[in-house]
Amino acid sequence: MASLEGLRHVSIGQYLPTGSFVHRLDARLKLAACVALLAALLLARGYLVNIALLIAIIGLVTAARLPLSYLLASLKPALPFIVILTVMQLLFYGRGTGGSAVWVEWGSLVISAEGVQLVVVSLIRFIGLLLCVSLLTNTTTSSALTHGVEWWLRPLTAIGLPGHELALVLAIALRFLPILGEELEAIGQAQASRTITTGTVSRWHFMAGARRIANLIVPLFVSTLRRADELALAMQARCYQGGKGRTQLNPSNWRTADTFAALVAVAVLAVVIILRHFPIP
Amino acid sequence: MIDAVVRIQHLAHTYLAGTPLAAQALIDASLTVLHGSVTAVVGPNGAGKSTLLHFINALVRPASDDQVQVLGLDTHTPSLDIGVLRRRVGLVMQYPQQQLFERFVGDDIAFGPRQEGLQGEALRKRVFEAMEVVGLNPLTFIDRHTFSLSGGEMRRVALAGVLAMQPELLILDEVTTGLDPRGRKQVHELLRNLRDRGITVVFASNDMDEVLEIADHMAVLYQGRTVAEDIPTVLFNSMQSGQWGLLPPAAMRIRQGLVQAGIPLPPGISSLSGLEEALWQVWRD
Amino acid sequence: MVYFPSLGSYNDRDGINVEAFISLAPCRRETVFFTMAEPFIKVENLFYSYEVPSMEPIPALVDISLRIMPGEFLAIVGHNGSGKSTLAKCISGLLTPTQGQVSVLGLNTRQPANQRQIRAAVGLVLQNPDNQFVAAVVEEEVAFGAENLGIPQDSLRRRVDQALLDTGLQQERYANPHNLSAGLKSRLAIAGILAIAPQCLILDESTALLDPLSRASLLLMLHELHRSGLAIVTITHYMDEVIDTDRVIVLDAGKLVIEGSPRQVFQQEARLREIGLDLPPVGQIARGLRTRGLDIGYPLTVEELIQAHQEHKYD
C-alpha cells in the first residue's frame, strides 16, 4: 500500500520556502517566464533543443534549492497512465510522414524513428511542463501569485471581466491540489481498509492502480464541493467582496534582477523559435 | 503470544521520507492489545495515534520483521494476504466522510460483506444487524444518500460498514471527537456492548474521562513514542497534570485541588461518584 | 480558568510572554465602544429555515430573541443540530433570517449595503480551520480579511503583527498554515479574524477537535482577548468551558430554552437533564452530595467546592 502514500505527494501547488533568489523574483515575471518556457517547450523541435531546455529547467529547480526528486515524485500516481500512453503511441504511431527509418515491423505494428522521437519528445515536454508549474508554485506564495495573475489580466479587467476573481480562483485551485492529494490518500485508505478480496499484491499493478484511482474520484468530488462551500463561507466571514479596494500586505516590487530574468526568458523563447528553421536532430 | 491480538514493538515511520515534506509520525512506538480487551491509544493531537492504528490494519506496513504482529501475522511479510487480515480487523477512521464512498447508506454498509460473497437475504440480514447495533433504523436509513447525513449519522454508518464485516478486532480512530455529550455516551455504550460480544477494541482518544470510562488498558503516545502503557487508573494516579500533553480525568484534577486545599481525601479516586462518596465521608464526620 | 488549576502559565508553548500580552491590552484595539447600555447585537423573533429542493423547509431556529452587549462573554450550548451554528451565521450576517430581525450596531443584516460593516464588526471563526485557509504563508493568511477591508499597508502590518502576538503565532509567521499542528491552526483561524479588528468574536466549536491541553490554552487566550475589551460568543458542547462566561444560552431543537448566568443555568438541573445536557464535573459531585442531604449550594469550580467545604466546617 506504499503507493497510497504517493497520492499525498503532489508537489504542484505546494509552497516550499527555501529563501532562494528564485523565491524573491517578482511573481509577474515568474508567471511570464513560466509561460515563455512552456511555449518554448511546445515549439522546440528535435531532441537536442528539447533536452537543452529540460536541462535549463532543471538548472532553475536547483537554483531554487528544490530537490528534483521531490518535484518528480508527483509523477508517481500518473505513472500507469503515462506508461500505457507511451507504449500505445510507440506501437501505433505508424510510419510517420517523412518516410523515416523503420526500426521494428511486426504485422501492422511499426516502430519508426519518427515515432520514437515523438514519444521521447512528448515525455520531455511533459516532465518539463510539470517541473515548470511546480517551480512556479513552490517558489511563489498564493497571495503573490494572485496578484501576479491579476496584473496580467488587467487588460481583461479593463473591458469588464473579473480579473481579480479569476486570479484568486486560479491561485486557490493550485493551493488546493496538495490538499486534494491528501484527501485522495485518505479516501483510498478507507476503501483499502474495507477491501478484502483475497490475493497478495496484484501483478497487474499498473492497471489496478489506475482503476483504484478512478474509484476515488466521486467521493473526492463530493468532499471538494463541501470544502469549497466552507471556504467560501470563511472568505465571506472575512469580508471578502471581490478585488475592489483590496490592499496587500506584501506588495510586489520589481527589481533589476527581475528585468534581467525577463530578458533571459525572452531570449530563450526567441532562440527556440529561430532554431525551428534549422535542421537540428 | 498467548493472548496478544496486537503486538507492536519499536515501530518508526516517516511519511514522505526523503522529501522536503517528510514528517516523522512514529519514532519508537509499542503497543500490546490483549484478546477481549478495550485498549486506548492516548495522546495529544499529532502524537502519531492515527499512524499507529493504520499499521494494525496494514494500511501502512513496517520496514522489517517482528515490528507489527496482528492476530499472529507479521504484516511485514510480503506474501501476507492482506485481504484475510482486513476481514478480521475493522478500522473506523477519524473523519467518517472520508470513509463513506457509496451513494446509498445500504450499499456502503454492504460493501464489505458483498466482497465476502454474501448476497440476497443473507446480505440484507447482515446489513440490518449492523445498522441496529449502531442504532440506525434500517428502514429509514438504508436508502438515504450517504452525503445527506449529519456528522453523527455518518459516524454510525461508517461504524456499521465495518461491523457488517464481523471483525474480531475493531479499531476506532477518535470516533467521539467533535460529537456532543449525548453522541459520546451512545458510542461508549456501543463499545461496551461490542466488548461483551467478545470483540477486541482498540480506540484512539485524547479525552481521559472517556478512556477511564471504557478502557481496560491504555498506551500513551507522545511525539511518536510510546511513553507509558498500563491500566488507566494506575497510570492516571502516577501521572502529572499536563504531562505528555494530557490532562488527567476531571475527578482526579478536582481531587488534587481539594487535597492541596487541605481536605483529606484517600488516594486512588478516579471517578466523580468515587469522589462524591469520599467527600460525603469527610463531611459526615 | 480555575478549572485547570495545574496549568500555571498562559501557554504551554515557549516564547510567549504573558506580561507583555496583558500590558499591551489597553491600546491594541482600534475600536470605539458604545455606551454599556446599548446592546451591540439585537436579535428579535428570529426564525430560520433551510430550503431543501422539493421538500418542506427545515426549521433550524424558532423565535429567538437575544441581546449581546459590548464586551460580553456569551456561551451558546446545545446538542449537534440544535441550531447553534445557524444562529452564529445569522448574527454575523452570513445568513439572512427567514423571519424576524438581526441588527448589529443598529445595522440590519437584511440590507446588503450593511454587510461589510457587519462582518467587520462581528468576526465568525468556523469549526474546521483546514477548510478556511486561503494563503500559503501564515502572515498572509492573517492579513486576508484586513486586506479585503482595504486597510492601508502600514496599518495592515501593525494589525497582522498584533494578531500574531495575540494568538502566540509570531514564530510561525512564515510557516505554511497547512503544516501547523491542530491547536495552532485554530489559533491561526482566530488570528485571521482578529486582524479585521472586530468588536465581537464568534467561535463555532473551535475547541471541538482539539486535545485537552490545546483546548485549555485556547480558552485562556479567549479570556485574555475578552479582558482586552472584545465581546466573545463561544459555541461549545463542553460544560466546563461555560463556567467562566458572563451569560449562557441553551438551544434545543432551534429554540432558546434556558438563558442566564452560568450559575442560574446550572441550577435548572431538571431542565438540563430533559435536554440531555450534563453539569460540569464539580456540579455533578455537588448534585450528588445534595441528594444525600448535604446543604452545599451550587458550586461549579474547585474553588467554590473548597469554599463550601470550609463554610460547612465552621458552621
JSON list of C-alpha atoms in Angstrom, two decimals, chain C residues 48-244:
[
{"chain": "C", "resi": 48, "resn": "TYR", "atom": "CA", "xyz": [-34.52, 30.50, 10.11]},
{"chain": "C", "resi": 49, "resn": "SER", "atom": "CA", "xyz": [-35.38, 27.56, 7.87]},
{"chain": "C", "resi": 50, "resn": "TYR", "atom": "CA", "xyz": [-33.14, 25.73, 5.43]},
{"chain": "C", "resi": 51, "resn": "GLU", "atom": "CA", "xyz": [-34.63, 25.43, 1.98]},
{"chain": "C", "resi": 52, "resn": "VAL", "atom": "CA", "xyz": [-34.42, 21.93, 0.56]},
{"chain": "C", "resi": 53, "resn": "PRO", "atom": "CA", "xyz": [-35.44, 21.36, -3.08]},
{"chain": "C", "resi": 54, "resn": "SER", "atom": "CA", "xyz": [-38.75, 19.51, -3.40]},
{"chain": "C", "resi": 55, "resn": "MET", "atom": "CA", "xyz": [-39.25, 19.26, 0.37]},
{"chain": "C", "resi": 56, "resn": "GLU", "atom": "CA", "xyz": [-40.68, 21.29, 3.18]},
{"chain": "C", "resi": 57, "resn": "PRO", "atom": "CA", "xyz": [-38.17, 23.84, 4.53]},
{"chain": "C", "resi": 58, "resn": "ILE", "atom": "CA", "xyz": [-36.38, 22.50, 7.62]},
{"chain": "C", "resi": 59, "resn": "PRO", "atom": "CA", "xyz": [-36.74, 24.89, 10.57]},
{"chain": "C", "resi": 60, "resn": "ALA", "atom": "CA", "xyz": [-33.38, 25.43, 12.27]},
{"chain": "C", "resi": 61, "resn": "LEU", "atom": "CA", "xyz": [-34.19, 28.39, 14.52]},
{"chain": "C", "resi": 62, "resn": "VAL", "atom": "CA", "xyz": [-37.57, 29.15, 16.03]},
{"chain": "C", "resi": 63, "resn": "ASP", "atom": "CA", "xyz": [-38.48, 32.53, 17.50]},
{"chain": "C", "resi": 64, "resn": "ILE", "atom": "CA", "xyz": [-35.16, 33.52, 19.05]},
{"chain": "C", "resi": 65, "resn": "SER", "atom": "CA", "xyz": [-34.76, 36.88, 20.76]},
{"chain": "C", "resi": 66, "resn": "LEU", "atom": "CA", "xyz": [-31.40, 37.82, 22.18]},
{"chain": "C", "resi": 67, "resn": "ARG", "atom": "CA", "xyz": [-29.25, 40.81, 23.02]},
{"chain": "C", "resi": 68, "resn": "ILE", "atom": "CA", "xyz": [-25.48, 40.81, 23.17]},
{"chain": "C", "resi": 69, "resn": "MET", "atom": "CA", "xyz": [-23.78, 43.69, 24.98]},
{"chain": "C", "resi": 70, "resn": "PRO", "atom": "CA", "xyz": [-20.38, 45.15, 24.08]},
{"chain": "C", "resi": 71, "resn": "GLY", "atom": "CA", "xyz": [-17.57, 43.29, 25.80]},
{"chain": "C", "resi": 72, "resn": "GLU", "atom": "CA", "xyz": [-19.80, 40.44, 26.92]},
{"chain": "C", "resi": 73, "resn": "PHE", "atom": "CA", "xyz": [-18.68, 36.79, 27.11]},
{"chain": "C", "resi": 74, "resn": "LEU", "atom": "CA", "xyz": [-21.61, 34.68, 25.97]},
{"chain": "C", "resi": 75, "resn": "ALA", "atom": "CA", "xyz": [-21.73, 30.90, 25.63]},
{"chain": "C", "resi": 76, "resn": "ILE", "atom": "CA", "xyz": [-24.18, 29.06, 23.41]},
{"chain": "C", "resi": 77, "resn": "VAL", "atom": "CA", "xyz": [-24.65, 25.39, 24.29]},
{"chain": "C", "resi": 78, "resn": "GLY", "atom": "CA", "xyz": [-26.82, 22.65, 22.88]},
{"chain": "C", "resi": 79, "resn": "HIS", "atom": "CA", "xyz": [-26.61, 19.34, 21.03]},
{"chain": "C", "resi": 80, "resn": "ASN", "atom": "CA", "xyz": [-25.50, 18.82, 17.47]},
{"chain": "C", "resi": 81, "resn": "GLY", "atom": "CA", "xyz": [-28.28, 20.06, 15.23]},
{"chain": "C", "resi": 82, "resn": "SER", "atom": "CA", "xyz": [-29.81, 22.33, 17.87]},
{"chain": "C", "resi": 83, "resn": "GLY", "atom": "CA", "xyz": [-29.25, 25.40, 15.68]},
{"chain": "C", "resi": 84, "resn": "LYS", "atom": "CA", "xyz": [-26.12, 26.83, 17.33]},
{"chain": "C", "resi": 85, "resn": "SER", "atom": "CA", "xyz": [-24.14, 27.25, 14.11]},
{"chain": "C", "resi": 86, "resn": "THR", "atom": "CA", "xyz": [-27.12, 28.67, 12.28]},
{"chain": "C", "resi": 87, "resn": "LEU", "atom": "CA", "xyz": [-27.57, 31.27, 15.00]},
{"chain": "C", "resi": 88, "resn": "ALA", "atom": "CA", "xyz": [-23.89, 32.20, 14.73]},
{"chain": "C", "resi": 89, "resn": "LYS", "atom": "CA", "xyz": [-24.19, 32.63, 10.98]},
{"chain": "C", "resi": 90, "resn": "CYS", "atom": "CA", "xyz": [-27.31, 34.78, 11.37]},
{"chain": "C", "resi": 91, "resn": "ILE", "atom": "CA", "xyz": [-25.61, 37.02, 13.93]},
{"chain": "C", "resi": 92, "resn": "SER", "atom": "CA", "xyz": [-22.57, 37.52, 11.74]},
{"chain": "C", "resi": 93, "resn": "GLY", "atom": "CA", "xyz": [-24.73, 38.38, 8.74]},
{"chain": "C", "resi": 94, "resn": "LEU", "atom": "CA", "xyz": [-23.79, 35.31, 6.69]},
{"chain": "C", "resi": 95, "resn": "LEU", "atom": "CA", "xyz": [-27.39, 34.12, 6.70]},
{"chain": "C", "resi": 96, "resn": "THR", "atom": "CA", "xyz": [-30.43, 36.34, 6.33]},
{"chain": "C", "resi": 97, "resn": "PRO", "atom": "CA", "xyz": [-33.31, 35.49, 8.68]},
{"chain": "C", "resi": 98, "resn": "THR", "atom": "CA", "xyz": [-36.36, 33.79, 7.20]},
{"chain": "C", "resi": 99, "resn": "GLN", "atom": "CA", "xyz": [-38.41, 35.90, 9.61]},
{"chain": "C", "resi": 100, "resn": "GLY", "atom": "CA", "xyz": [-37.53, 38.44, 12.27]},
{"chain": "C", "resi": 101, "resn": "GLN", "atom": "CA", "xyz": [-34.63, 40.86, 12.51]},
{"chain": "C", "resi": 102, "resn": "VAL", "atom": "CA", "xyz": [-30.98, 40.77, 13.42]},
{"chain": "C", "resi": 103, "resn": "SER", "atom": "CA", "xyz": [-29.14, 44.04, 13.82]},
{"chain": "C", "resi": 104, "resn": "VAL", "atom": "CA", "xyz": [-25.50, 44.72, 14.61]},
{"chain": "C", "resi": 105, "resn": "LEU", "atom": "CA", "xyz": [-24.54, 48.21, 15.79]},
{"chain": "C", "resi": 106, "resn": "GLY", "atom": "CA", "xyz": [-28.03, 49.24, 14.71]},
{"chain": "C", "resi": 107, "resn": "LEU", "atom": "CA", "xyz": [-27.46, 47.95, 11.17]},
{"chain": "C", "resi": 108, "resn": "ASN", "atom": "CA", "xyz": [-29.99, 45.45, 9.87]},
{"chain": "C", "resi": 109, "resn": "THR", "atom": "CA", "xyz": [-28.39, 42.30, 8.41]},
{"chain": "C", "resi": 110, "resn": "ARG", "atom": "CA", "xyz": [-31.05, 42.23, 5.69]},
{"chain": "C", "resi": 111, "resn": "GLN", "atom": "CA", "xyz": [-29.54, 45.24, 3.94]},
{"chain": "C", "resi": 112, "resn": "PRO", "atom": "CA", "xyz": [-26.80, 44.15, 1.53]},
{"chain": "C", "resi": 113, "resn": "ALA", "atom": "CA", "xyz": [-25.23, 47.59, 1.93]},
{"chain": "C", "resi": 114, "resn": "ASN", "atom": "CA", "xyz": [-24.58, 46.85, 5.62]},
{"chain": "C", "resi": 115, "resn": "GLN", "atom": "CA", "xyz": [-22.83, 43.54, 5.00]},
{"chain": "C", "resi": 116, "resn": "ARG", "atom": "CA", "xyz": [-19.28, 44.80, 5.02]},
{"chain": "C", "resi": 117, "resn": "GLN", "atom": "CA", "xyz": [-19.66, 46.81, 8.21]},
{"chain": "C", "resi": 118, "resn": "ILE", "atom": "CA", "xyz": [-21.46, 43.98, 10.00]},
{"chain": "C", "resi": 119, "resn": "ARG", "atom": "CA", "xyz": [-18.89, 41.35, 9.07]},
{"chain": "C", "resi": 120, "resn": "ALA", "atom": "CA", "xyz": [-16.09, 43.67, 10.07]},
{"chain": "C", "resi": 121, "resn": "ALA", "atom": "CA", "xyz": [-17.72, 44.18, 13.47]},
{"chain": "C", "resi": 122, "resn": "VAL", "atom": "CA", "xyz": [-18.63, 40.55, 14.12]},
{"chain": "C", "resi": 123, "resn": "GLY", "atom": "CA", "xyz": [-15.91, 38.04, 13.27]},
{"chain": "C", "resi": 124, "resn": "LEU", "atom": "CA", "xyz": [-17.01, 34.44, 12.86]},
{"chain": "C", "resi": 125, "resn": "VAL", "atom": "CA", "xyz": [-14.45, 31.63, 13.22]},
{"chain": "C", "resi": 126, "resn": "LEU", "atom": "CA", "xyz": [-15.69, 28.39, 11.66]},
{"chain": "C", "resi": 127, "resn": "GLN", "atom": "CA", "xyz": [-15.10, 25.00, 13.20]},
{"chain": "C", "resi": 128, "resn": "ASN", "atom": "CA", "xyz": [-12.65, 23.29, 10.88]},
{"chain": "C", "resi": 129, "resn": "PRO", "atom": "CA", "xyz": [-9.63, 25.52, 10.21]},
{"chain": "C", "resi": 130, "resn": "ASP", "atom": "CA", "xyz": [-8.36, 23.22, 7.45]},
{"chain": "C", "resi": 131, "resn": "ASN", "atom": "CA", "xyz": [-11.06, 24.35, 5.06]},
{"chain": "C", "resi": 132, "resn": "GLN", "atom": "CA", "xyz": [-10.63, 28.05, 5.71]},
{"chain": "C", "resi": 133, "resn": "PHE", "atom": "CA", "xyz": [-7.09, 28.79, 4.67]},
{"chain": "C", "resi": 134, "resn": "VAL", "atom": "CA", "xyz": [-6.59, 30.84, 1.52]},
{"chain": "C", "resi": 135, "resn": "ALA", "atom": "CA", "xyz": [-2.88, 31.63, 1.69]},
{"chain": "C", "resi": 136, "resn": "ALA", "atom": "CA", "xyz": [0.33, 29.61, 1.68]},
{"chain": "C", "resi": 137, "resn": "VAL", "atom": "CA", "xyz": [2.03, 31.67, 4.39]},
{"chain": "C", "resi": 138, "resn": "VAL", "atom": "CA", "xyz": [0.74, 32.32, 7.92]},
{"chain": "C", "resi": 139, "resn": "GLU", "atom": "CA", "xyz": [1.14, 36.10, 7.86]},
{"chain": "C", "resi": 140, "resn": "GLU", "atom": "CA", "xyz": [-0.66, 36.40, 4.52]},
{"chain": "C", "resi": 141, "resn": "GLU", "atom": "CA", "xyz": [-3.43, 34.20, 5.86]},
{"chain": "C", "resi": 142, "resn": "VAL", "atom": "CA", "xyz": [-3.82, 36.53, 8.83]},
{"chain": "C", "resi": 143, "resn": "ALA", "atom": "CA", "xyz": [-3.84, 39.55, 6.53]},
{"chain": "C", "resi": 144, "resn": "PHE", "atom": "CA", "xyz": [-6.52, 38.27, 4.15]},
{"chain": "C", "resi": 145, "resn": "GLY", "atom": "CA", "xyz": [-9.56, 39.74, 5.94]},
{"chain": "C", "resi": 146, "resn": "ALA", "atom": "CA", "xyz": [-7.90, 43.09, 6.63]},
{"chain": "C", "resi": 147, "resn": "GLU", "atom": "CA", "xyz": [-6.74, 43.27, 3.01]},
{"chain": "C", "resi": 148, "resn": "ASN", "atom": "CA", "xyz": [-10.35, 42.84, 1.95]},
{"chain": "C", "resi": 149, "resn": "LEU", "atom": "CA", "xyz": [-11.26, 45.84, 4.06]},
{"chain": "C", "resi": 150, "resn": "GLY", "atom": "CA", "xyz": [-8.69, 47.92, 2.21]},
{"chain": "C", "resi": 151, "resn": "ILE", "atom": "CA", "xyz": [-6.58, 48.70, 5.27]},
{"chain": "C", "resi": 152, "resn": "PRO", "atom": "CA", "xyz": [-3.50, 50.73, 4.19]},
{"chain": "C", "resi": 153, "resn": "GLN", "atom": "CA", "xyz": [-0.24, 48.84, 4.22]},
{"chain": "C", "resi": 154, "resn": "ASP", "atom": "CA", "xyz": [1.50, 50.16, 7.33]},
{"chain": "C", "resi": 155, "resn": "SER", "atom": "CA", "xyz": [-1.61, 49.80, 9.43]},
{"chain": "C", "resi": 156, "resn": "LEU", "atom": "CA", "xyz": [-2.13, 46.34, 7.89]},
{"chain": "C", "resi": 157, "resn": "ARG", "atom": "CA", "xyz": [1.34, 45.31, 9.00]},
{"chain": "C", "resi": 158, "resn": "ARG", "atom": "CA", "xyz": [0.58, 46.50, 12.54]},
{"chain": "C", "resi": 159, "resn": "ARG", "atom": "CA", "xyz": [-2.67, 44.60, 12.68]},
{"chain": "C", "resi": 160, "resn": "VAL", "atom": "CA", "xyz": [-1.07, 41.41, 11.44]},
{"chain": "C", "resi": 161, "resn": "ASP", "atom": "CA", "xyz": [1.75, 41.71, 13.97]},
{"chain": "C", "resi": 162, "resn": "GLN", "atom": "CA", "xyz": [-0.74, 42.32, 16.76]},
{"chain": "C", "resi": 163, "resn": "ALA", "atom": "CA", "xyz": [-2.95, 39.40, 15.75]},
{"chain": "C", "resi": 164, "resn": "LEU", "atom": "CA", "xyz": [0.09, 37.11, 15.62]},
{"chain": "C", "resi": 165, "resn": "LEU", "atom": "CA", "xyz": [1.14, 38.31, 19.06]},
{"chain": "C", "resi": 166, "resn": "ASP", "atom": "CA", "xyz": [-2.37, 37.92, 20.48]},
{"chain": "C", "resi": 167, "resn": "THR", "atom": "CA", "xyz": [-2.54, 34.34, 19.30]},
{"chain": "C", "resi": 168, "resn": "GLY", "atom": "CA", "xyz": [1.07, 33.44, 20.07]},
{"chain": "C", "resi": 169, "resn": "LEU", "atom": "CA", "xyz": [1.95, 32.69, 16.47]},
{"chain": "C", "resi": 170, "resn": "GLN", "atom": "CA", "xyz": [4.94, 35.00, 15.98]},
{"chain": "C", "resi": 171, "resn": "GLN", "atom": "CA", "xyz": [7.30, 32.09, 15.47]},
{"chain": "C", "resi": 172, "resn": "GLU", "atom": "CA", "xyz": [5.10, 30.61, 12.77]},
{"chain": "C", "resi": 173, "resn": "ARG", "atom": "CA", "xyz": [4.85, 33.85, 10.78]},
{"chain": "C", "resi": 174, "resn": "TYR", "atom": "CA", "xyz": [6.41, 32.37, 7.61]},
{"chain": "C", "resi": 175, "resn": "ALA", "atom": "CA", "xyz": [5.20, 28.81, 8.01]},
{"chain": "C", "resi": 176, "resn": "ASN", "atom": "CA", "xyz": [2.70, 27.10, 5.73]},
{"chain": "C", "resi": 177, "resn": "PRO", "atom": "CA", "xyz": [-0.71, 27.08, 7.50]},
{"chain": "C", "resi": 178, "resn": "HIS", "atom": "CA", "xyz": [-1.31, 23.58, 6.28]},
{"chain": "C", "resi": 179, "resn": "ASN", "atom": "CA", "xyz": [1.69, 22.22, 8.21]},
{"chain": "C", "resi": 180, "resn": "LEU", "atom": "CA", "xyz": [0.75, 23.64, 11.61]},
{"chain": "C", "resi": 181, "resn": "SER", "atom": "CA", "xyz": [-0.49, 21.47, 14.47]},
{"chain": "C", "resi": 182, "resn": "ALA", "atom": "CA", "xyz": [-4.23, 21.33, 15.13]},
{"chain": "C", "resi": 183, "resn": "GLY", "atom": "CA", "xyz": [-4.01, 23.72, 18.07]},
{"chain": "C", "resi": 184, "resn": "LEU", "atom": "CA", "xyz": [-2.02, 26.28, 16.11]},
{"chain": "C", "resi": 185, "resn": "LYS", "atom": "CA", "xyz": [-4.38, 26.01, 13.14]},
{"chain": "C", "resi": 186, "resn": "SER", "atom": "CA", "xyz": [-7.27, 27.02, 15.41]},
{"chain": "C", "resi": 187, "resn": "ARG", "atom": "CA", "xyz": [-5.23, 29.96, 16.63]},
{"chain": "C", "resi": 188, "resn": "LEU", "atom": "CA", "xyz": [-4.45, 30.96, 13.08]},
{"chain": "C", "resi": 189, "resn": "ALA", "atom": "CA", "xyz": [-8.13, 30.92, 12.15]},
{"chain": "C", "resi": 190, "resn": "ILE", "atom": "CA", "xyz": [-8.75, 33.25, 15.10]},
{"chain": "C", "resi": 191, "resn": "ALA", "atom": "CA", "xyz": [-5.81, 35.49, 14.18]},
{"chain": "C", "resi": 192, "resn": "GLY", "atom": "CA", "xyz": [-7.26, 35.95, 10.70]},
{"chain": "C", "resi": 193, "resn": "ILE", "atom": "CA", "xyz": [-10.43, 37.30, 12.29]},
{"chain": "C", "resi": 194, "resn": "LEU", "atom": "CA", "xyz": [-8.62, 39.45, 14.86]},
{"chain": "C", "resi": 195, "resn": "ALA", "atom": "CA", "xyz": [-6.83, 41.31, 12.08]},
{"chain": "C", "resi": 196, "resn": "ILE", "atom": "CA", "xyz": [-10.23, 42.54, 10.91]},
{"chain": "C", "resi": 197, "resn": "ALA", "atom": "CA", "xyz": [-10.41, 44.24, 14.33]},
{"chain": "C", "resi": 198, "resn": "PRO", "atom": "CA", "xyz": [-13.94, 43.10, 15.16]},
{"chain": "C", "resi": 199, "resn": "GLN", "atom": "CA", "xyz": [-15.78, 44.14, 18.31]},
{"chain": "C", "resi": 200, "resn": "CYS", "atom": "CA", "xyz": [-17.14, 40.65, 18.75]},
{"chain": "C", "resi": 201, "resn": "LEU", "atom": "CA", "xyz": [-15.56, 37.26, 18.10]},
{"chain": "C", "resi": 202, "resn": "ILE", "atom": "CA", "xyz": [-17.86, 34.29, 17.48]},
{"chain": "C", "resi": 203, "resn": "LEU", "atom": "CA", "xyz": [-16.29, 30.84, 17.72]},
{"chain": "C", "resi": 204, "resn": "ASP", "atom": "CA", "xyz": [-18.20, 27.92, 16.28]},
{"chain": "C", "resi": 205, "resn": "GLU", "atom": "CA", "xyz": [-16.91, 24.93, 18.26]},
{"chain": "C", "resi": 206, "resn": "SER", "atom": "CA", "xyz": [-13.32, 25.99, 17.83]},
{"chain": "C", "resi": 207, "resn": "THR", "atom": "CA", "xyz": [-12.25, 23.66, 20.63]},
{"chain": "C", "resi": 208, "resn": "ALA", "atom": "CA", "xyz": [-14.15, 20.57, 19.49]},
{"chain": "C", "resi": 209, "resn": "LEU", "atom": "CA", "xyz": [-11.30, 19.00, 17.52]},
{"chain": "C", "resi": 210, "resn": "LEU", "atom": "CA", "xyz": [-8.53, 19.86, 19.98]},
{"chain": "C", "resi": 211, "resn": "ASP", "atom": "CA", "xyz": [-6.80, 17.80, 22.63]},
{"chain": "C", "resi": 212, "resn": "PRO", "atom": "CA", "xyz": [-7.42, 18.88, 26.26]},
{"chain": "C", "resi": 213, "resn": "LEU", "atom": "CA", "xyz": [-4.24, 20.91, 26.64]},
{"chain": "C", "resi": 214, "resn": "SER", "atom": "CA", "xyz": [-4.59, 22.79, 23.36]},
{"chain": "C", "resi": 215, "resn": "ARG", "atom": "CA", "xyz": [-8.19, 23.37, 24.32]},
{"chain": "C", "resi": 216, "resn": "ALA", "atom": "CA", "xyz": [-7.24, 24.78, 27.71]},
{"chain": "C", "resi": 217, "resn": "SER", "atom": "CA", "xyz": [-4.64, 27.09, 26.25]},
{"chain": "C", "resi": 218, "resn": "LEU", "atom": "CA", "xyz": [-7.06, 28.31, 23.58]},
{"chain": "C", "resi": 219, "resn": "LEU", "atom": "CA", "xyz": [-9.60, 29.07, 26.30]},
{"chain": "C", "resi": 220, "resn": "LEU", "atom": "CA", "xyz": [-7.06, 31.06, 28.28]},
{"chain": "C", "resi": 221, "resn": "MET", "atom": "CA", "xyz": [-6.33, 33.01, 25.13]},
{"chain": "C", "resi": 222, "resn": "LEU", "atom": "CA", "xyz": [-10.01, 33.77, 24.65]},
{"chain": "C", "resi": 223, "resn": "HIS", "atom": "CA", "xyz": [-10.25, 35.06, 28.21]},
{"chain": "C", "resi": 224, "resn": "GLU", "atom": "CA", "xyz": [-7.26, 37.32, 27.59]},
{"chain": "C", "resi": 225, "resn": "LEU", "atom": "CA", "xyz": [-8.92, 38.69, 24.48]},
{"chain": "C", "resi": 226, "resn": "HIS", "atom": "CA", "xyz": [-12.11, 39.23, 26.43]},
{"chain": "C", "resi": 227, "resn": "ARG", "atom": "CA", "xyz": [-10.20, 41.12, 29.10]},
{"chain": "C", "resi": 228, "resn": "SER", "atom": "CA", "xyz": [-8.89, 43.46, 26.42]},
{"chain": "C", "resi": 229, "resn": "GLY", "atom": "CA", "xyz": [-12.45, 44.51, 25.63]},
{"chain": "C", "resi": 230, "resn": "LEU", "atom": "CA", "xyz": [-13.55, 42.11, 22.93]},
{"chain": "C", "resi": 231, "resn": "ALA", "atom": "CA", "xyz": [-17.04, 40.61, 23.13]},
{"chain": "C", "resi": 232, "resn": "ILE", "atom": "CA", "xyz": [-16.87, 36.84, 22.73]},
{"chain": "C", "resi": 233, "resn": "VAL", "atom": "CA", "xyz": [-19.56, 34.37, 21.77]},
{"chain": "C", "resi": 234, "resn": "THR", "atom": "CA", "xyz": [-18.43, 30.77, 22.10]},
{"chain": "C", "resi": 235, "resn": "ILE", "atom": "CA", "xyz": [-20.37, 27.76, 20.90]},
{"chain": "C", "resi": 236, "resn": "THR", "atom": "CA", "xyz": [-19.48, 24.54, 22.64]},
{"chain": "C", "resi": 237, "resn": "HIS", "atom": "CA", "xyz": [-20.56, 21.15, 23.96]},
{"chain": "C", "resi": 238, "resn": "TYR", "atom": "CA", "xyz": [-18.12, 21.29, 26.84]},
{"chain": "C", "resi": 239, "resn": "MET", "atom": "CA", "xyz": [-19.90, 22.43, 30.01]},
{"chain": "C", "resi": 240, "resn": "ASP", "atom": "CA", "xyz": [-16.63, 23.23, 31.77]},
{"chain": "C", "resi": 241, "resn": "GLU", "atom": "CA", "xyz": [-15.93, 25.92, 29.15]},
{"chain": "C", "resi": 242, "resn": "VAL", "atom": "CA", "xyz": [-19.13, 27.67, 30.11]},
{"chain": "C", "resi": 243, "resn": "ILE", "atom": "CA", "xyz": [-18.46, 28.26, 33.82]},
{"chain": "C", "resi": 244, "resn": "ASP", "atom": "CA", "xyz": [-16.31, 31.36, 33.39]}
]
